[in-house]
């Protein structure tokens, strides 16, 4: 069954250029909530997907997976949301709800997960993302936005923020020892990682290939140290010093350089989705019992915990809010690292309320 007409911004081919696009949503199922999208963050994964650089992209494609919307309709079986609620949606909008992963707050790894866009639902209908006026999501895959958290502030927490929080939370309770962490890359995810790690009481070192971002890392974000990876002397002095490194770089880069910075039993946490293979020397891991660990987004529980942390600590997402019609320029600027630190699209300012 065909439901409401939605308007969005879609890519038609691998050039990645977005333009207005209209499509029909299916009818609201018993377990669904229908959202009017208010804000949506802009992520590097969106750029990779519209260019078909990660897997195969099915066009036309409406990206966007850092979504905050207003509930305008609920299915007959939905009890945890009501019309008018502000809710957040991340990278998945469906899962089986029955497997051990779904029952362990790890639904993002469910083999039956439904991605927010560039995916098919079980009924065969394609999913489209948050650069659009409206969307449907299973009620289990949405979270309520706290009243004290502005919706535009919450939007990038749904992916960039929770992508940093989910792997870092394992270091939250340090039993009195000061956790020393490294954040590799100071972009959208990286800036959240610094803020989150500091809020957890970690000693935080920002790692970058140059000293261009040293001032903002130290003064704006409160990092404790700054390490230039191209400086051999600095890197040698910092070897075997970190409990973890959160690698947020979404491009090909040498892992070996950073593995040397880890203490014994340290972890290199990969969250940046590089579009090509990464390499390392196995002996470096073996000799120090070090590990490389991947992490995909975060769970609904992670999102709720992160928003509570944001409110409790009075943290502010560093964002630039722009109209959705600016999206192509936002992509270009993001690729040049010309944003501090996350674009958030004001979708509601462009779209019309659902009837």
mmCIF file of C-alpha atoms in Angstrom:
data_model
loop_
_atom_site.group_PDB
_atom_site.id
_atom_site.type_symbol
_atom_site.label_atom_id
_atom_site.label_comp_id
_atom_site.label_asym_id
_atom_site.label_seq_id
_atom_site.Cartn_x
_atom_site.Cartn_y
_atom_site.Cartn_z
ATOM 1 C CA UNK A 1 0.000 0.000 0.000
ATOM 2 C CA UNK A 2 1.224 3.490 -0.879
ATOM 3 C CA UNK A 3 1.099 6.080 1.871
ATOM 4 C CA UNK A 4 1.957 9.741 2.103
ATOM 5 C CA UNK A 5 4.049 11.675 -0.366
ATOM 6 C CA UNK A 6 7.417 12.774 1.019
ATOM 7 C CA UNK A 7 9.850 15.314 -0.418
ATOM 8 C CA UNK A 8 13.590 14.983 -0.113
ATOM 9 C CA UNK A 9 16.981 15.618 -1.633
ATOM 10 C CA UNK A 10 18.327 12.689 -3.624
ATOM 11 C CA UNK A 11 21.374 11.658 -5.637
ATOM 12 C CA UNK A 12 20.569 10.166 -9.049
ATOM 13 C CA UNK A 13 24.041 8.882 -9.917
ATOM 14 C CA UNK A 14 27.598 8.505 -8.604
ATOM 15 C CA UNK A 15 28.355 12.199 -9.113
ATOM 16 C CA UNK A 16 26.738 12.530 -5.699
ATOM 17 C CA UNK A 17 24.917 15.732 -6.592
ATOM 18 C CA UNK A 18 21.622 16.047 -4.716
ATOM 19 C CA UNK A 19 18.441 17.661 -6.019
ATOM 20 C CA UNK A 20 14.758 17.714 -4.981
ATOM 21 C CA UNK A 21 12.978 14.380 -5.204
ATOM 22 C CA UNK A 22 9.484 13.193 -4.300
ATOM 23 C CA UNK A 23 8.608 9.653 -3.251
ATOM 24 C CA UNK A 24 5.814 7.767 -1.554
ATOM 25 C CA UNK A 25 6.097 6.253 1.900
ATOM 26 C CA UNK A 26 4.345 2.951 2.486
ATOM 27 C CA UNK A 27 1.412 2.806 4.863
ATOM 28 C CA UNK A 28 2.181 3.027 8.572
ATOM 29 C CA UNK A 29 2.349 -0.478 10.085
ATOM 30 C CA UNK A 30 1.194 -1.382 13.577
ATOM 31 C CA UNK A 31 4.724 -1.089 15.026
ATOM 32 C CA UNK A 32 5.748 2.039 13.126
ATOM 33 C CA UNK A 33 5.982 5.698 13.990
ATOM 34 C CA UNK A 34 5.710 8.324 11.273
ATOM 35 C CA UNK A 35 7.998 11.320 11.702
ATOM 36 C CA UNK A 36 8.064 14.776 10.290
ATOM 37 C CA UNK A 37 11.808 15.344 10.006
ATOM 38 C CA UNK A 38 13.007 18.496 11.746
ATOM 39 C CA UNK A 39 16.815 18.270 11.554
ATOM 40 C CA UNK A 40 19.359 15.890 10.078
ATOM 41 C CA UNK A 41 23.132 15.821 10.471
ATOM 42 C CA UNK A 42 25.511 15.432 7.524
ATOM 43 C CA UNK A 43 27.984 12.558 7.768
ATOM 44 C CA UNK A 44 30.964 11.401 5.668
ATOM 45 C CA UNK A 45 29.147 8.095 5.155
ATOM 46 C CA UNK A 46 26.384 10.022 3.395
ATOM 47 C CA UNK A 47 28.953 11.366 0.966
ATOM 48 C CA UNK A 48 30.485 7.910 0.365
ATOM 49 C CA UNK A 49 27.046 6.405 -0.209
ATOM 50 C CA UNK A 50 25.761 8.994 -2.689
ATOM 51 C CA UNK A 51 28.968 8.440 -4.688
ATOM 52 C CA UNK A 52 28.614 4.647 -4.481
ATOM 53 C CA UNK A 53 31.995 4.355 -2.754
ATOM 54 C CA UNK A 54 30.789 1.882 -0.104
ATOM 55 C CA UNK A 55 29.034 -1.122 -1.578
ATOM 56 C CA UNK A 56 26.441 -0.615 -4.291
ATOM 57 C CA UNK A 57 24.183 2.413 -4.178
ATOM 58 C CA UNK A 58 20.656 2.126 -5.504
ATOM 59 C CA UNK A 59 19.542 5.396 -7.049
ATOM 60 C CA UNK A 60 17.687 7.637 -6.538
ATOM 61 C CA UNK A 61 19.043 7.811 -2.997
ATOM 62 C CA UNK A 62 18.000 10.139 -0.179
ATOM 63 C CA UNK A 63 20.779 10.017 2.456
ATOM 64 C CA UNK A 64 20.771 11.120 6.087
ATOM 65 C CA UNK A 65 20.942 9.094 9.312
ATOM 66 C CA UNK A 66 21.292 11.655 12.128
ATOM 67 C CA UNK A 67 17.633 12.453 12.397
ATOM 68 C CA UNK A 68 15.443 14.287 14.845
ATOM 69 C CA UNK A 69 11.782 14.451 14.045
ATOM 70 C CA UNK A 70 8.330 15.041 15.472
ATOM 71 C CA UNK A 71 5.946 12.095 15.735
ATOM 72 C CA UNK A 72 2.855 12.743 13.623
ATOM 73 C CA UNK A 73 1.342 9.243 13.624
ATOM 74 C CA UNK A 74 1.791 6.017 15.602
ATOM 75 C CA UNK A 75 0.847 2.454 14.727
ATOM 76 C CA UNK A 76 -1.799 0.585 16.695
ATOM 77 C CA UNK A 77 0.763 -1.412 18.711
ATOM 78 C CA UNK A 78 2.989 1.553 19.640
ATOM 79 C CA UNK A 79 2.789 2.418 23.337
ATOM 80 C CA UNK A 80 6.117 4.200 24.005
ATOM 81 C CA UNK A 81 5.564 7.220 21.737
ATOM 82 C CA UNK A 82 2.724 9.639 21.134
ATOM 83 C CA UNK A 83 1.973 12.294 18.557
ATOM 84 C CA UNK A 84 4.040 15.412 19.239
ATOM 85 C CA UNK A 85 7.030 13.613 20.783
ATOM 86 C CA UNK A 86 10.501 14.677 19.633
ATOM 87 C CA UNK A 87 12.460 11.550 18.731
ATOM 88 C CA UNK A 88 15.848 10.635 17.344
ATOM 89 C CA UNK A 89 16.751 8.048 14.712
ATOM 90 C CA UNK A 90 20.199 6.804 13.744
ATOM 91 C CA UNK A 91 21.621 4.400 11.191
ATOM 92 C CA UNK A 92 19.034 1.632 11.432
ATOM 93 C CA UNK A 93 15.237 1.724 11.364
ATOM 94 C CA UNK A 94 14.477 -1.956 11.821
ATOM 95 C CA UNK A 95 15.824 -5.259 13.201
ATOM 96 C CA UNK A 96 14.395 -8.696 13.988
ATOM 97 C CA UNK A 97 13.815 -7.843 17.658
ATOM 98 C CA UNK A 98 14.211 -11.505 18.627
ATOM 99 C CA UNK A 99 17.855 -12.569 18.267
ATOM 100 C CA UNK A 100 20.466 -12.556 21.030
ATOM 101 C CA UNK A 101 21.939 -9.322 19.681
ATOM 102 C CA UNK A 102 18.602 -7.492 19.696
ATOM 103 C CA UNK A 103 17.968 -8.775 23.209
ATOM 104 C CA UNK A 104 21.406 -7.611 24.408
ATOM 105 C CA UNK A 105 21.227 -3.949 23.313
ATOM 106 C CA UNK A 106 23.325 -4.735 20.242
ATOM 107 C CA UNK A 107 20.581 -4.423 17.655
ATOM 108 C CA UNK A 108 22.876 -2.507 15.291
ATOM 109 C CA UNK A 109 24.652 -5.830 14.609
ATOM 110 C CA UNK A 110 21.477 -7.826 13.947
ATOM 111 C CA UNK A 111 21.779 -9.723 10.660
ATOM 112 C CA UNK A 112 18.235 -8.614 9.825
ATOM 113 C CA UNK A 113 18.824 -4.933 10.545
ATOM 114 C CA UNK A 114 17.278 -2.470 8.140
ATOM 115 C CA UNK A 115 19.516 0.488 7.340
ATOM 116 C CA UNK A 116 18.012 3.949 7.341
ATOM 117 C CA UNK A 117 18.702 4.388 3.640
ATOM 118 C CA UNK A 118 20.020 2.456 0.615
ATOM 119 C CA UNK A 119 18.426 -0.718 1.928
ATOM 120 C CA UNK A 120 15.250 -2.761 1.517
ATOM 121 C CA UNK A 121 12.643 -3.454 4.142
ATOM 122 C CA UNK A 122 11.337 -6.995 4.547
ATOM 123 C CA UNK A 123 8.401 -6.091 2.290
ATOM 124 C CA UNK A 124 10.827 -5.067 -0.459
ATOM 125 C CA UNK A 125 10.241 -1.321 -0.262
ATOM 126 C CA UNK A 126 13.402 0.828 -0.378
ATOM 127 C CA UNK A 127 14.452 2.943 2.573
ATOM 128 C CA UNK A 128 15.199 6.644 2.205
ATOM 129 C CA UNK A 129 16.969 8.782 4.777
ATOM 130 C CA UNK A 130 16.552 11.956 6.733
ATOM 131 C CA UNK A 131 17.259 14.524 4.025
ATOM 132 C CA UNK A 132 13.504 14.338 3.544
ATOM 133 C CA UNK A 133 10.274 15.707 4.945
ATOM 134 C CA UNK A 134 9.110 12.462 6.543
ATOM 135 C CA UNK A 135 10.069 8.890 7.325
ATOM 136 C CA UNK A 136 8.808 5.693 8.932
ATOM 137 C CA UNK A 137 10.692 3.799 11.610
ATOM 138 C CA UNK A 138 9.947 0.822 13.862
ATOM 139 C CA UNK A 139 9.265 2.219 17.310
ATOM 140 C CA UNK A 140 12.065 0.128 18.875
ATOM 141 C CA UNK A 141 14.618 1.945 16.734
ATOM 142 C CA UNK A 142 13.786 5.476 17.902
ATOM 143 C CA UNK A 143 14.646 7.310 21.113
ATOM 144 C CA UNK A 144 12.960 10.194 22.910
ATOM 145 C CA UNK A 145 14.843 13.482 22.944
ATOM 146 C CA UNK A 146 15.131 14.966 26.467
ATOM 147 C CA UNK A 147 13.245 18.226 26.912
ATOM 148 C CA UNK A 148 16.462 19.980 27.989
ATOM 149 C CA UNK A 149 18.240 19.009 24.755
ATOM 150 C CA UNK A 150 17.575 21.180 21.687
ATOM 151 C CA UNK A 151 16.638 19.057 18.642
ATOM 152 C CA UNK A 152 19.380 20.488 16.423
ATOM 153 C CA UNK A 153 21.896 19.708 19.175
ATOM 154 C CA UNK A 154 20.629 16.144 19.426
ATOM 155 C CA UNK A 155 20.714 15.339 15.700
ATOM 156 C CA UNK A 156 24.470 14.629 15.313
ATOM 157 C CA UNK A 157 24.457 12.576 18.517
ATOM 158 C CA UNK A 158 22.370 9.976 16.671
ATOM 159 C CA UNK A 159 25.398 8.838 14.663
ATOM 160 C CA UNK A 160 28.594 10.855 15.099
ATOM 161 C CA UNK A 161 28.121 11.166 18.843
ATOM 162 C CA UNK A 162 27.017 7.614 19.553
ATOM 163 C CA UNK A 163 29.654 6.220 17.180
ATOM 164 C CA UNK A 164 32.241 7.738 19.514
ATOM 165 C CA UNK A 165 30.401 6.916 22.741
ATOM 166 C CA UNK A 166 29.675 3.241 22.093
ATOM 167 C CA UNK A 167 33.315 1.998 21.963
ATOM 168 C CA UNK A 168 34.519 4.518 24.561
ATOM 169 C CA UNK A 169 32.008 3.467 27.232
ATOM 170 C CA UNK A 170 34.047 0.310 27.904
ATOM 171 C CA UNK A 171 36.662 2.622 29.477
ATOM 172 C CA UNK A 172 34.128 4.582 31.523
ATOM 173 C CA UNK A 173 34.879 2.870 34.853
ATOM 174 C CA UNK A 174 38.638 2.889 35.366
ATOM 175 C CA UNK A 175 38.780 1.820 39.057
ATOM 176 C CA UNK A 176 40.787 4.882 39.995
ATOM 177 C CA UNK A 177 43.341 4.672 37.184
ATOM 178 C CA UNK A 178 43.429 7.607 34.804
ATOM 179 C CA UNK A 179 42.592 6.290 31.351
ATOM 180 C CA UNK A 180 44.848 7.696 28.652
ATOM 181 C CA UNK A 181 43.157 7.834 25.301
ATOM 182 C CA UNK A 182 44.015 9.058 21.845
ATOM 183 C CA UNK A 183 41.580 10.517 19.331
ATOM 184 C CA UNK A 184 42.771 10.189 15.750
ATOM 185 C CA UNK A 185 41.108 12.721 13.479
ATOM 186 C CA UNK A 186 39.343 15.867 14.633
ATOM 187 C CA UNK A 187 36.272 15.952 12.440
ATOM 188 C CA UNK A 188 32.617 15.332 13.230
ATOM 189 C CA UNK A 189 33.099 12.074 15.151
ATOM 190 C CA UNK A 190 36.499 13.123 16.508
ATOM 191 C CA UNK A 191 35.293 16.304 18.161
ATOM 192 C CA UNK A 192 32.508 14.382 19.887
ATOM 193 C CA UNK A 193 35.025 11.768 20.991
ATOM 194 C CA UNK A 194 37.198 14.399 22.697
ATOM 195 C CA UNK A 195 34.197 15.854 24.514
ATOM 196 C CA UNK A 196 32.897 12.439 25.572
ATOM 197 C CA UNK A 197 36.290 11.146 26.718
ATOM 198 C CA UNK A 198 36.891 14.302 28.752
ATOM 199 C CA UNK A 199 33.417 13.986 30.305
ATOM 200 C CA UNK A 200 34.415 10.454 31.358
ATOM 201 C CA UNK A 201 37.536 11.788 33.062
ATOM 202 C CA UNK A 202 40.082 10.510 30.552
ATOM 203 C CA UNK A 203 43.432 12.118 29.742
ATOM 204 C CA UNK A 204 42.897 12.881 26.069
ATOM 205 C CA UNK A 205 45.512 13.218 23.335
ATOM 206 C CA UNK A 206 44.398 14.417 19.912
ATOM 207 C CA UNK A 207 46.459 12.893 17.104
ATOM 208 C CA UNK A 208 46.698 14.660 13.761
ATOM 209 C CA UNK A 209 49.042 14.783 10.777
ATOM 210 C CA UNK A 210 49.799 18.474 11.328
ATOM 211 C CA UNK A 211 49.566 21.111 14.054
ATOM 212 C CA UNK A 212 46.794 23.059 12.259
ATOM 213 C CA UNK A 213 44.117 21.990 14.710
ATOM 214 C CA UNK A 214 46.186 22.181 17.881
ATOM 215 C CA UNK A 215 44.658 25.412 19.148
ATOM 216 C CA UNK A 216 41.080 24.292 18.702
ATOM 217 C CA UNK A 217 41.813 20.849 20.154
ATOM 218 C CA UNK A 218 43.416 22.269 23.281
ATOM 219 C CA UNK A 219 41.436 25.456 23.812
ATOM 220 C CA UNK A 220 38.015 24.801 22.291
ATOM 221 C CA UNK A 221 37.638 21.112 23.118
ATOM 222 C CA UNK A 222 39.832 20.827 26.202
ATOM 223 C CA UNK A 223 42.226 18.110 25.049
ATOM 224 C CA UNK A 224 45.155 17.458 27.391
ATOM 225 C CA UNK A 225 47.780 16.871 24.710
ATOM 226 C CA UNK A 226 48.289 17.118 20.973
ATOM 227 C CA UNK A 227 50.443 14.766 18.929
ATOM 228 C CA UNK A 228 51.602 15.407 15.356
ATOM 229 C CA UNK A 229 51.912 12.019 13.657
ATOM 230 C CA UNK A 230 54.367 13.325 11.052
ATOM 231 C CA UNK A 231 56.799 14.342 13.824
ATOM 232 C CA UNK A 232 58.997 11.275 14.387
ATOM 233 C CA UNK A 233 60.452 12.544 17.652
ATOM 234 C CA UNK A 234 57.019 13.230 19.138
ATOM 235 C CA UNK A 235 55.707 9.844 18.036
ATOM 236 C CA UNK A 236 58.696 7.995 19.481
ATOM 237 C CA UNK A 237 58.349 9.772 22.807
ATOM 238 C CA UNK A 238 54.641 8.867 22.936
ATOM 239 C CA UNK A 239 55.103 5.159 22.142
ATOM 240 C CA UNK A 240 53.473 2.661 24.522
ATOM 241 C CA UNK A 241 51.559 5.434 26.301
ATOM 242 C CA UNK A 242 47.853 5.062 25.431
ATOM 243 C CA UNK A 243 45.184 2.651 26.620
ATOM 244 C CA UNK A 244 43.208 3.175 23.449
ATOM 245 C CA UNK A 245 43.084 5.138 20.218
ATOM 246 C CA UNK A 246 39.720 5.931 18.660
ATOM 247 C CA UNK A 247 40.399 6.043 14.924
ATOM 248 C CA UNK A 248 37.785 8.257 13.277
ATOM 249 C CA UNK A 249 39.531 8.781 9.924
ATOM 250 C CA UNK A 250 37.202 7.808 7.019
ATOM 251 C CA UNK A 251 40.062 7.525 4.491
ATOM 252 C CA UNK A 252 42.975 5.197 3.814
ATOM 253 C CA UNK A 253 45.831 5.697 6.312
ATOM 254 C CA UNK A 254 48.647 3.607 7.859
ATOM 255 C CA UNK A 255 47.564 1.792 11.016
ATOM 256 C CA UNK A 256 51.082 0.731 11.970
ATOM 257 C CA UNK A 257 52.075 4.229 12.965
ATOM 258 C CA UNK A 258 49.358 4.393 15.599
ATOM 259 C CA UNK A 259 49.555 0.845 16.940
ATOM 260 C CA UNK A 260 53.015 1.732 18.271
ATOM 261 C CA UNK A 261 51.416 4.345 20.563
ATOM 262 C CA UNK A 262 49.377 1.758 22.451
ATOM 263 C CA UNK A 263 50.300 0.265 25.781
ATOM 264 C CA UNK A 264 50.305 -3.509 26.203
ATOM 265 C CA UNK A 265 46.710 -4.730 25.866
ATOM 266 C CA UNK A 266 45.766 -1.407 24.286
ATOM 267 C CA UNK A 267 43.049 -1.159 21.674
ATOM 268 C CA UNK A 268 42.830 0.565 18.326
ATOM 269 C CA UNK A 269 39.111 1.275 17.927
ATOM 270 C CA UNK A 270 38.056 1.676 14.305
ATOM 271 C CA UNK A 271 34.933 3.728 13.610
ATOM 272 C CA UNK A 272 35.929 5.539 10.413
ATOM 273 C CA UNK A 273 34.663 3.619 7.375
ATOM 274 C CA UNK A 274 37.611 3.852 4.970
ATOM 275 C CA UNK A 275 36.461 2.888 1.459
ATOM 276 C CA UNK A 276 39.625 0.811 0.796
ATOM 277 C CA UNK A 277 41.573 -1.847 2.794
ATOM 278 C CA UNK A 278 43.832 -0.814 5.694
ATOM 279 C CA UNK A 279 47.098 -2.582 6.552
ATOM 280 C CA UNK A 280 49.144 -3.375 9.665
ATOM 281 C CA UNK A 281 51.974 -5.673 10.765
ATOM 282 C CA UNK A 282 50.623 -8.571 12.857
ATOM 283 C CA UNK A 283 53.700 -8.852 15.071
ATOM 284 C CA UNK A 284 53.026 -5.397 16.519
ATOM 285 C CA UNK A 285 49.735 -6.663 17.878
ATOM 286 C CA UNK A 286 51.080 -10.022 19.009
ATOM 287 C CA UNK A 287 54.078 -8.691 20.924
ATOM 288 C CA UNK A 288 51.966 -6.270 22.941
ATOM 289 C CA UNK A 289 48.732 -8.275 23.138
ATOM 290 C CA UNK A 290 47.134 -5.326 21.385
ATOM 291 C CA UNK A 291 43.852 -5.444 19.536
ATOM 292 C CA UNK A 292 42.075 -3.808 16.641
ATOM 293 C CA UNK A 293 38.359 -3.513 17.314
ATOM 294 C CA UNK A 294 35.607 -2.264 15.054
ATOM 295 C CA UNK A 295 32.443 -0.560 16.217
ATOM 296 C CA UNK A 296 29.282 0.203 14.260
ATOM 297 C CA UNK A 297 27.218 3.209 15.326
ATOM 298 C CA UNK A 298 25.618 2.467 18.703
ATOM 299 C CA UNK A 299 22.523 0.937 20.242
ATOM 300 C CA UNK A 300 19.336 2.639 21.345
ATOM 301 C CA UNK A 301 20.569 2.246 24.913
ATOM 302 C CA UNK A 302 23.841 3.937 23.948
ATOM 303 C CA UNK A 303 21.917 6.845 22.428
ATOM 304 C CA UNK A 304 19.847 7.301 25.584
ATOM 305 C CA UNK A 305 22.957 7.177 27.790
ATOM 306 C CA UNK A 306 24.757 9.676 25.578
ATOM 307 C CA UNK A 307 21.896 12.166 25.632
ATOM 308 C CA UNK A 308 21.728 11.845 29.424
ATOM 309 C CA UNK A 309 25.477 12.552 29.585
ATOM 310 C CA UNK A 310 25.006 15.585 27.312
ATOM 311 C CA UNK A 311 22.333 17.025 29.581
ATOM 312 C CA UNK A 312 24.091 16.080 32.840
ATOM 313 C CA UNK A 313 27.409 17.664 31.825
ATOM 314 C CA UNK A 314 25.843 20.612 30.007
ATOM 315 C CA UNK A 315 27.711 19.740 26.804
ATOM 316 C CA UNK A 316 27.086 21.554 23.525
ATOM 317 C CA UNK A 317 27.411 20.005 20.087
ATOM 318 C CA UNK A 318 29.576 22.230 17.896
ATOM 319 C CA UNK A 319 27.421 22.503 14.800
ATOM 320 C CA UNK A 320 26.596 24.734 11.855
ATOM 321 C CA UNK A 321 22.886 24.700 11.066
ATOM 322 C CA UNK A 322 22.033 25.267 7.395
ATOM 323 C CA UNK A 323 18.938 24.941 5.244
ATOM 324 C CA UNK A 324 18.627 21.598 3.448
ATOM 325 C CA UNK A 325 18.927 23.439 0.119
ATOM 326 C CA UNK A 326 22.575 24.095 1.054
ATOM 327 C CA UNK A 327 23.345 20.362 1.150
ATOM 328 C CA UNK A 328 25.628 20.189 -1.913
ATOM 329 C CA UNK A 329 27.743 23.065 -0.620
ATOM 330 C CA UNK A 330 27.795 21.368 2.780
ATOM 331 C CA UNK A 331 29.178 18.191 1.184
ATOM 332 C CA UNK A 332 31.875 20.189 -0.595
ATOM 333 C CA UNK A 333 32.883 22.033 2.552
ATOM 334 C CA UNK A 334 32.832 18.866 4.650
ATOM 335 C CA UNK A 335 35.179 17.191 2.173
ATOM 336 C CA UNK A 336 37.557 20.161 2.600
ATOM 337 C CA UNK A 337 37.233 19.914 6.403
ATOM 338 C CA UNK A 338 35.692 23.377 6.287
ATOM 339 C CA UNK A 339 33.176 22.909 9.086
ATOM 340 C CA UNK A 340 33.512 23.037 12.870
ATOM 341 C CA UNK A 341 32.472 20.351 13.363
ATOM 342 C CA UNK A 342 29.168 19.099 11.998
ATOM 343 C CA UNK A 343 26.623 20.381 9.516
ATOM 344 C CA UNK A 344 23.015 19.987 10.599
ATOM 345 C CA UNK A 345 20.337 20.474 7.958
ATOM 346 C CA UNK A 346 17.211 22.385 8.952
ATOM 347 C CA UNK A 347 14.815 20.181 7.011
ATOM 348 C CA UNK A 348 11.617 21.534 8.513
ATOM 349 C CA UNK A 349 12.380 25.042 7.280
ATOM 350 C CA UNK A 350 12.246 23.698 3.717
ATOM 351 C CA UNK A 351 9.515 21.069 3.900
ATOM 352 C CA UNK A 352 5.815 21.484 4.590
ATOM 353 C CA UNK A 353 3.999 19.859 7.534
ATOM 354 C CA UNK A 354 2.421 16.483 6.846
ATOM 355 C CA UNK A 355 -1.339 16.395 6.643
#
